[in-house]
Amino acid sequence: MTVSALQEDVLAANLARPAYGLVTLTWGNASGIDRERGVVAIKPSGVAYPDLRAEDIVVLDLDGRPVGGGGRPSTDTPTHLALYRAFPEIGGIVHTHSTWATAWAQAGREIPVLGTTHADLCDGPIPLTRPLTRAQIDADYEGETATVLIEALAERGPEAVPCALVQGHAPFCWGASPAAAVANAVTLEEVARMALLTTLLRSDSPPLPDFLRQKHYLRKHGPGAYYGQK
Amino acid sequence: MTVSALQEDVLAANLARPAYGLVTLTWGNASGIDRERGVVAIKPSGVAYPDLRAEDIVVLDLDGRPVGGGGRPSTDTPTHLALYRAFPEIGGIVHTHSTWATAWAQAGREIPVLGTTHADLCDGPIPLTRPLTRAQIDADYEGETATVLIEALAERGPEAVPCALVQGHAPFCWGASPAAAVANAVTLEEVARMALLTTLLRSDSPPLPDFLRQKHYLRKHGPGAYYGQK
Amino acid sequence: MTVSALQEDVLAANLARPAYGLVTLTWGNASGIDRERGVVAIKPSGVAYPDLRAEDIVVLDLDGRPVGGGGRPSTDTPTHLALYRAFPEIGGIVHTHSTWATAWAQAGREIPVLGTTHADLCDGPIPLTRPLTRAQIDADYEGETATVLIEALAERGPEAVPCALVQGHAPFCWGASPAAAVANAVTLEEVARMALLTTLLRSDSPPLPDFLRQKHYLRKHGPGAYYGQK
Amino acid sequence: MTVSALQEDVLAANLARPAYGLVTLTWGNASGIDRERGVVAIKPSGVAYPDLRAEDIVVLDLDGRPVGGGGRPSTDTPTHLALYRAFPEIGGIVHTHSTWATAWAQAGREIPVLGTTHADLCDGPIPLTRPLTRAQIDADYEGETATVLIEALAERGPEAVPCALVQGHAPFCWGASPAAAVANAVTLEEVARMALLTTLLRSDSPPLPDFLRQKHYLRKHGPGAYYGQK
């Protein structure tokens, strides 16, 4: 099998994560989907980043049956597949244990909108999943992780909410492409860091007023967005 | 149009910001002005730093009419233009979302003068703008951001106060040139970090005594300054 | 004497520590053991990392008698030797003064299991040794440091607990090989950092529920582990 | 005048400070003394590190009269000269505004001995100078900075205490050579960072017991020291 453009994109997304300081060792994983061919490409499990090549990126169908790439896929593959099945608008998913976002996940707190950097990413708090029950963990841990993520997105959807914190675990981020998911992961980590430092300066910082939050979000993401090149 | 020295200076100021760790992805923007020609050069909106070339730097007149450079200017261009119109002594402006300074902006606190590193930059607290009203945001968000910055500088002026925090947003910094504005942005971030850490060690740290604050400021910036080469 | 593979492995483990930001200057030390030959290789004392070569790695028998390598071994050699004598399952040991783990050691607190990153490393808190007594310090400081480490591991053993904090001092980490010990040291530092930041967000964060902690540990380390390539 | 070995050593000490992350832009300064020739070499004022060459290092006699090197010496030169005059055992001095040590100086707190990393550097707290009076600042600011440093060292001396915090300002460090002063500055910053993080985990952490503090200090610095190569 020749290396596909999808594998190249997913390799680039995986390598961008240590380059941005979001992961170390073999942690985390990034994937992408080719909706036309119905295949998902994802990092192999437990491979160190310097050793990763495009042909190592595992290719699966949406039910997890291997289509290409030699290795065993990431242990978190069922989470990725369930998110792709639930949300046709998602083209790439990134999972990290990035330090500051993980601190919020471990503290069991959603991240409030304390500034415009956050509003540039997301029009509301970064949601926190409910805890997994023992039954969910025993039955299908990785699949049920997607279940609680999907619940957390139910109201606002994956375009308005480009990432969420799995309680006690770490963030998952997504976007229209693997590269867009990486950019959301980079932004989330910075937003998490700023929010934690803000909390140290003032434990009761009020969230941004609605009109400022929406202004920032919409100038970047709304129908009349004027950020970026046309 | 050939690439001007102004575009080269503004490119260098833009690239210095990620090099100093002040921004990531496409965030923030730097600009410069040629007062003789009456033109401002500024970063194009949403372009990633590794892709930025001098010919991409957008050139505008002081009312925002395009004079050169192919792209769409930064969304924050109206803020820069209004500051240049208000303060003839400013030659360069830098806007970042640098982490520690942004934490103070998000907490809604001006940065007190807790040590001589701060006094080397500025003879007083780093001011915080008042919040923008809903009417200001709806009417002309970026222009009104300049309005509250100009208000915050009214008393002390942009030479004594080389930067300010836009409440809930992030810092703007300025100087005699784009390079001077970058140096002020680097210093502000370090001052913000030291001040936050100081606050963690002692929540009621008193500000530096006036005579020490003024001594440090004046040995670097006063009429009898003796810092640097002649 | 020719340079052995053991010396090469121990050199690599020593150099990985500054590369991962775990040590600076000449701090810390890494060692490995060749159980067949009964020899331990360890960093020489007080040598700066850029100057370290494989032939400088000191080789000793398990009682500390020199077998090869020209210099004086690390001052912490008696700690390493006693751990190798006590635990035949250990193949490599790494000692750092990594910042965040050391903060927990200095605060005299074990690190609770606040998230799955921790559970991927260790099925329980990172233990803290009891303080050394004055008599222990006067008699054999480095040897008695191993004594309190061995006590801290008595119940769960060095495979379930890949690292521990020496109270008032810093962490020691181990593994099946020098490289595995380095990976544990990298993970410990990140776990310590996440745990401290979590504590700042919520001082009473409850530990991960047992079933989630065990699920994560066992999917990576248990008999039915499914993390990594086969 | 040819470039002396002293100028080369002082250049190396100056360049090591940004390399270790202790300073940015043109901040701080390092110097060295040739006791036989009675000359001090020091960084020129306000020169950026990438531009600094050995021939730029300014050479002065102990009263501050220029002996060589073209530029204006660091504004803090009178502090360095007074320390060299007071303490014949000092061969190099380094001044930084390193972040974490400066936070302690700004909070007006000496750094307590919370762990062995500190005890490896210094057999007691890192002292804090008393505040300078207005009269001292008006008369001879930089010279009087040395006065309060010398007072802070009066009891224990500059060999037992390799650095001190100038209140509201930042650390000064020294050693037998410029390189030794740099190593002390690197260690101080790490000690300051660990101590601040320890304080966040436990605000009332007790200092290390005397016997452990002394054991660590003496195994590295005492008459029977056994750290390092012979």
Short mmCIF file of C-alpha atoms in Angstrom, two decimals, chain C residues 1 5 7 15 27 47 99 117-118 189 203-204 230:
data_model
loop_
_atom_site.label_atom_id
_atom_site.label_comp_id
_atom_site.label_asym_id
_atom_site.label_seq_id
_atom_site.Cartn_x
_atom_site.Cartn_y
_atom_site.Cartn_z
CA MET C 1 39.33 -1.88 28.79
CA ALA C 5 27.33 -1.78 25.94
CA GLN C 7 28.54 1.96 29.66
CA LEU C 15 22.56 12.46 28.70
CA TRP C 27 23.35 17.29 39.08
CA VAL C 47 31.37 15.92 35.67
CA THR C 99 11.92 20.72 39.91
CA THR C 117 -1.32 10.22 33.61
CA HIS C 118 -0.27 9.16 37.09
CA GLU C 189 8.21 15.03 36.72
CA SER C 203 -6.85 22.05 47.27
CA ASP C 204 -9.01 19.04 48.11
CA LYS C 230 3.30 -6.42 20.41
#
